[in-house]
mmCIF file of C-alpha atoms in Angstrom:
data_model
loop_
_atom_site.group_PDB
_atom_site.id
_atom_site.type_symbol
_atom_site.label_atom_id
_atom_site.label_comp_id
_atom_site.label_asym_id
_atom_site.label_seq_id
_atom_site.Cartn_x
_atom_site.Cartn_y
_atom_site.Cartn_z
ATOM 1 C CA MET T 1 0.175 0.099 0.069
ATOM 2 C CA SER T 2 1.323 3.284 -0.711
ATOM 3 C CA ASP T 3 2.447 6.150 1.284
ATOM 4 C CA LEU T 4 0.359 9.195 2.203
ATOM 5 C CA SER T 5 1.234 11.997 0.321
ATOM 6 C CA ALA T 6 3.645 14.578 0.888
ATOM 7 C CA THR T 7 2.313 18.286 -0.348
ATOM 8 C CA GLU T 8 2.737 21.383 1.410
ATOM 9 C CA ARG T 9 -0.662 21.286 2.947
ATOM 10 C CA THR T 10 0.379 18.081 4.733
ATOM 11 C CA ARG T 11 4.047 17.406 5.553
ATOM 12 C CA HIS T 12 4.564 16.919 8.957
ATOM 13 C CA ARG T 13 5.760 20.541 10.063
ATOM 14 C CA ARG T 14 5.656 20.124 14.181
ATOM 15 C CA LEU T 15 5.863 17.155 16.202
ATOM 16 C CA ARG T 16 7.072 15.256 13.278
ATOM 17 C CA GLU T 17 7.165 11.646 15.782
ATOM 18 C CA GLN T 18 3.528 11.702 15.829
ATOM 19 C CA GLY T 19 2.939 11.590 12.097
ATOM 20 C CA ARG T 20 2.063 8.720 10.354
ATOM 21 C CA THR T 21 3.040 8.017 6.476
ATOM 22 C CA ASP T 22 1.887 4.590 5.318
ATOM 23 C CA ARG T 23 -1.666 5.006 4.050
ATOM 24 C CA GLU T 24 -3.165 2.706 6.571
ATOM 25 C CA ALA T 25 -3.146 4.498 8.959
ATOM 26 C CA LEU T 26 -4.902 7.100 7.248
ATOM 27 C CA PHE T 27 -7.423 3.881 6.918
ATOM 28 C CA GLU T 28 -7.308 3.296 10.520
ATOM 29 C CA VAL T 29 -8.143 6.671 11.585
ATOM 30 C CA LEU T 30 -10.925 6.381 8.709
ATOM 31 C CA ARG T 31 -12.151 2.699 10.452
ATOM 32 C CA ALA T 32 -12.501 4.186 14.089
ATOM 33 C CA GLY T 33 -14.897 6.834 13.553
ATOM 34 C CA PHE T 34 -18.013 7.602 11.231
ATOM 35 C CA VAL T 35 -18.219 11.769 11.961
ATOM 36 C CA CYS T 36 -15.887 14.264 10.391
ATOM 37 C CA HIS T 37 -15.772 17.778 9.905
ATOM 38 C CA LEU T 38 -16.241 19.221 6.177
ATOM 39 C CA GLY T 39 -13.961 22.699 6.453
ATOM 40 C CA VAL T 40 -15.051 24.874 2.856
ATOM 41 C CA VAL T 41 -15.330 28.154 2.265
ATOM 42 C CA VAL T 42 -18.778 29.267 1.001
ATOM 43 C CA ASP T 43 -19.672 32.675 -0.252
ATOM 44 C CA GLY T 44 -15.900 34.118 1.213
ATOM 45 C CA ASP T 45 -16.506 32.699 4.374
ATOM 46 C CA PRO T 46 -15.160 29.780 6.536
ATOM 47 C CA MET T 47 -17.543 26.843 7.357
ATOM 48 C CA VAL T 48 -17.147 23.690 9.344
ATOM 49 C CA VAL T 49 -19.499 21.454 9.153
ATOM 50 C CA PRO T 50 -19.947 17.986 11.456
ATOM 51 C CA THR T 51 -20.969 15.491 9.279
ATOM 52 C CA VAL T 52 -21.738 11.252 8.903
ATOM 53 C CA TYR T 53 -18.857 9.427 6.682
ATOM 54 C CA GLY T 54 -17.972 6.027 4.634
ATOM 55 C CA PHE T 55 -15.112 5.243 2.696
ATOM 56 C CA ASP T 56 -13.726 2.805 0.449
ATOM 57 C CA ASP T 57 -9.900 2.469 -0.675
ATOM 58 C CA ASP T 58 -9.960 5.648 -2.948
ATOM 59 C CA HIS T 59 -12.726 7.822 -1.626
ATOM 60 C CA LEU T 60 -14.375 9.048 1.227
ATOM 61 C CA TYR T 61 -17.858 9.691 0.738
ATOM 62 C CA VAL T 62 -20.448 12.695 2.522
ATOM 63 C CA HIS T 63 -23.607 13.437 1.974
ATOM 64 C CA GLY T 64 -26.947 15.812 2.366
ATOM 65 C CA SER T 65 -29.518 17.426 1.246
ATOM 66 C CA VAL T 66 -29.694 19.477 -2.100
ATOM 67 C CA ALA T 67 -29.994 22.545 -0.709
ATOM 68 C CA SER T 68 -26.850 22.069 1.773
ATOM 69 C CA ARG T 69 -24.516 25.193 1.049
ATOM 70 C CA SER T 70 -21.486 23.159 2.579
ATOM 71 C CA LEU T 71 -21.552 20.571 0.173
ATOM 72 C CA THR T 72 -19.682 22.544 -2.594
ATOM 73 C CA ARG T 73 -18.044 20.840 -5.391
ATOM 74 C CA ASN T 74 -15.486 21.959 -7.903
ATOM 75 C CA THR T 75 -13.005 23.473 -5.252
ATOM 76 C CA THR T 76 -11.193 22.309 -2.540
ATOM 77 C CA VAL T 77 -12.194 20.995 0.951
ATOM 78 C CA CYS T 78 -10.828 20.113 3.964
ATOM 79 C CA VAL T 79 -12.182 17.007 5.804
ATOM 80 C CA THR T 80 -10.585 16.310 9.522
ATOM 81 C CA ILE T 81 -11.497 13.698 11.641
ATOM 82 C CA THR T 82 -10.326 13.483 15.130
ATOM 83 C CA HIS T 83 -10.390 10.964 18.067
ATOM 84 C CA VAL T 84 -9.610 11.723 21.530
ATOM 85 C CA ASP T 85 -7.993 8.728 23.715
ATOM 86 C CA GLY T 86 -6.895 10.060 26.660
ATOM 87 C CA LEU T 87 -6.235 13.308 28.777
ATOM 88 C CA VAL T 88 -1.792 13.153 28.958
ATOM 89 C CA LEU T 89 -1.689 14.874 32.833
ATOM 90 C CA ALA T 90 1.568 15.871 33.199
ATOM 91 C CA ARG T 91 3.770 17.239 36.385
ATOM 92 C CA SER T 92 3.015 20.765 34.782
ATOM 93 C CA VAL T 93 0.046 22.130 33.237
ATOM 94 C CA PHE T 94 2.362 23.476 30.187
ATOM 95 C CA GLU T 95 3.156 20.005 29.431
ATOM 96 C CA HIS T 96 -0.622 18.492 29.597
ATOM 97 C CA GLY T 97 -2.011 16.975 26.391
ATOM 98 C CA VAL T 98 -4.487 15.042 25.055
ATOM 99 C CA ASN T 99 -3.506 10.944 23.305
ATOM 100 C CA TYR T 100 -5.295 11.384 19.656
ATOM 101 C CA ARG T 101 -5.229 9.799 16.388
ATOM 102 C CA SER T 102 -6.402 12.338 13.449
ATOM 103 C CA ALA T 103 -6.287 12.655 10.009
ATOM 104 C CA MET T 104 -6.966 16.098 7.703
ATOM 105 C CA ILE T 105 -7.759 15.305 3.786
ATOM 106 C CA TYR T 106 -7.632 18.041 0.995
ATOM 107 C CA GLY T 107 -9.357 17.418 -2.199
ATOM 108 C CA VAL T 108 -11.903 18.844 -5.030
ATOM 109 C CA PRO T 109 -15.031 16.467 -4.403
ATOM 110 C CA ARG T 110 -16.921 14.983 -6.547
ATOM 111 C CA ALA T 111 -20.692 15.249 -6.799
ATOM 112 C CA LEU T 112 -22.009 11.759 -7.629
ATOM 113 C CA GLU T 113 -24.430 10.920 -10.532
ATOM 114 C CA GLU T 114 -27.549 9.152 -10.147
ATOM 115 C CA ASP T 115 -26.489 5.857 -10.483
ATOM 116 C CA GLU T 116 -23.231 6.206 -8.199
ATOM 117 C CA LYS T 117 -25.479 7.643 -5.416
ATOM 118 C CA LEU T 118 -26.880 4.391 -4.276
ATOM 119 C CA ALA T 119 -23.156 2.516 -4.129
ATOM 120 C CA ALA T 120 -22.276 5.197 -2.419
ATOM 121 C CA LEU T 121 -24.559 5.314 0.634
ATOM 122 C CA ARG T 122 -24.900 2.006 1.165
ATOM 123 C CA CYS T 123 -20.587 2.247 1.682
ATOM 124 C CA LEU T 124 -21.494 4.864 4.215
ATOM 125 C CA THR T 125 -24.207 2.865 5.849
ATOM 126 C CA GLU T 126 -22.835 0.025 6.468
ATOM 127 C CA HIS T 127 -19.659 2.351 7.450
ATOM 128 C CA VAL T 128 -21.826 3.423 10.316
ATOM 129 C CA THR T 129 -24.167 0.047 11.162
ATOM 130 C CA PRO T 130 -22.926 -2.948 9.430
ATOM 131 C CA GLY T 131 -25.959 -5.001 8.428
ATOM 132 C CA GLN T 132 -28.433 -2.001 8.587
ATOM 133 C CA TRP T 133 -28.592 -1.727 4.609
ATOM 134 C CA ASP T 134 -30.094 -4.956 4.003
ATOM 135 C CA TYR T 135 -32.391 -4.197 7.496
ATOM 136 C CA ALA T 136 -33.962 -1.248 6.395
ATOM 137 C CA ARG T 137 -35.421 0.284 3.444
ATOM 138 C CA GLN T 138 -33.541 1.862 1.205
ATOM 139 C CA PRO T 139 -33.847 4.995 -0.418
ATOM 140 C CA ASN T 140 -36.050 5.476 -3.552
ATOM 141 C CA ARG T 141 -35.519 7.396 -6.346
ATOM 142 C CA LYS T 142 -36.954 10.740 -4.660
ATOM 143 C CA GLU T 143 -34.687 10.633 -1.724
ATOM 144 C CA LEU T 144 -31.850 9.901 -4.068
ATOM 145 C CA ALA T 145 -32.993 13.038 -6.263
ATOM 146 C CA ALA T 146 -33.015 14.833 -3.225
ATOM 147 C CA THR T 147 -29.755 14.026 -1.720
ATOM 148 C CA THR T 148 -25.910 15.607 -2.735
ATOM 149 C CA ILE T 149 -23.276 12.953 -2.199
ATOM 150 C CA LEU T 150 -19.876 13.764 -2.830
ATOM 151 C CA ALA T 151 -16.693 11.994 -3.780
ATOM 152 C CA VAL T 152 -13.740 13.243 -1.390
ATOM 153 C CA PRO T 153 -10.364 11.709 -2.829
ATOM 154 C CA LEU T 154 -7.836 9.909 -0.596
ATOM 155 C CA ASP T 155 -5.115 11.199 -2.667
ATOM 156 C CA GLU T 156 -3.488 14.437 -0.333
ATOM 157 C CA ALA T 157 -3.830 13.561 3.422
ATOM 158 C CA SER T 158 -1.901 14.076 6.631
ATOM 159 C CA VAL T 159 -2.351 11.622 9.953
ATOM 160 C CA LYS T 160 -1.239 12.102 13.091
ATOM 161 C CA VAL T 161 -1.104 10.182 16.257
ATOM 162 C CA ARG T 162 -0.265 10.507 19.508
ATOM 163 C CA GLU T 163 -0.203 8.145 22.392
ATOM 164 C CA GLY T 164 2.107 7.599 26.099
ATOM 165 C CA TYR T 165 2.691 9.431 29.184
ATOM 166 C CA PRO T 166 3.958 12.969 29.626
ATOM 167 C CA ASP T 167 7.075 14.019 28.697
ATOM 168 C CA ASP T 168 8.436 15.966 31.670
ATOM 169 C CA ALA T 169 9.613 13.093 33.848
ATOM 170 C CA GLY T 170 12.617 15.355 34.505
ATOM 171 C CA ASP T 171 10.566 18.027 36.014
ATOM 172 C CA PRO T 172 11.108 18.605 39.738
ATOM 173 C CA HIS T 173 7.307 18.870 40.755
ATOM 174 C CA ASP T 174 7.056 15.314 42.691
ATOM 175 C CA VAL T 175 3.043 14.998 41.382
ATOM 176 C CA TRP T 176 1.179 12.028 40.131
ATOM 177 C CA ALA T 177 1.375 11.620 36.629
ATOM 178 C CA GLY T 178 -0.198 10.121 34.070
ATOM 179 C CA VAL T 179 -2.914 9.154 31.078
ATOM 180 C CA LEU T 180 -6.744 8.776 31.614
ATOM 181 C CA PRO T 181 -7.513 7.159 29.211
ATOM 182 C CA LEU T 182 -11.395 7.657 27.306
ATOM 183 C CA THR T 183 -12.998 4.408 25.360
ATOM 184 C CA PRO T 184 -16.292 5.284 23.606
ATOM 185 C CA SER T 185 -18.568 2.478 23.327
ATOM 186 C CA TRP T 186 -21.838 1.502 22.112
ATOM 187 C CA GLN T 187 -24.856 1.501 24.795
ATOM 188 C CA ALA T 188 -27.801 -0.786 25.090
ATOM 189 C CA PRO T 189 -30.018 0.108 22.240
ATOM 190 C CA LEU T 190 -33.310 1.774 23.385
ATOM 191 C CA THR T 191 -36.567 0.888 21.313
ATOM 192 C CA ASP T 192 -38.780 3.305 19.577
ATOM 193 C CA PRO T 193 -42.008 2.543 21.290
ATOM 194 C CA GLN T 194 -43.625 2.721 17.769
ATOM 195 C CA ALA T 195 -41.384 -0.618 16.874
ATOM 196 C CA ALA T 196 -41.956 -2.572 19.929
ATOM 197 C CA ALA T 197 -43.687 -5.349 18.321
ATOM 198 C CA HIS T 198 -39.836 -5.742 16.716
ATOM 199 C CA PRO T 199 -37.404 -7.281 18.586
ATOM 200 C CA VAL T 200 -33.736 -5.813 18.073
ATOM 201 C CA PRO T 201 -31.897 -7.380 15.428
ATOM 202 C CA PRO T 202 -28.881 -9.057 15.849
ATOM 203 C CA HIS T 203 -26.704 -6.615 14.028
ATOM 204 C CA ILE T 204 -27.362 -4.017 16.167
ATOM 205 C CA LEU T 205 -27.769 -5.906 19.475
ATOM 206 C CA ALA T 206 -24.129 -7.071 19.182
ATOM 207 C CA ARG T 207 -22.364 -3.702 19.282
ATOM 208 C CA THR T 208 -23.513 -3.103 22.871
ATOM 209 C CA GLY T 209 -20.272 -2.733 24.814
ATOM 210 C CA THR T 210 -17.992 -2.590 21.978
ATOM 211 C CA SER T 211 -16.164 0.307 20.396
ATOM 212 C CA HIS T 212 -16.680 1.828 16.684
#
């Protein structure tokens, strides 16, 4: 698998030891979450929008209403994904930090045509909740027509990961220091009262207590 691009926008300048250059590191960050922040410029002003995503080997997919001002095309966007793994609590407040995994993707998105939308929505749905595409009703033609789906190429990306303990072991201030881990997990499903006649499907029930 090829290395990530190292352009002027994505090369690591500070904290280079936290940088990752292999493409699998990007996929690990993408697999670990499902919400990204889409940064665009709309009418000369910056806009950063949280949105659900899906991805394959070549593209990241985001979707929304055809009326959405954030789903621009033919202009560069910046997409970021961040996972917080814990607080790094040092001897000195100055050295406090966060253990994290993050990715930043630059690209000019392409709006998908009608015959491509269904495959992209399946990719997005199965990334968020595997098994749900074949369980729930799939989009009809009217719903597809009301939806914009952008494909952002994964050709230009930067990944950083911070892990481990504080860096101030030599600080003379003798207090506790360490890491306060954060591990999110799915809780038990809550059934819609209007769907009480149906049991929770196995593909959803199996996720209780697991991370994404």
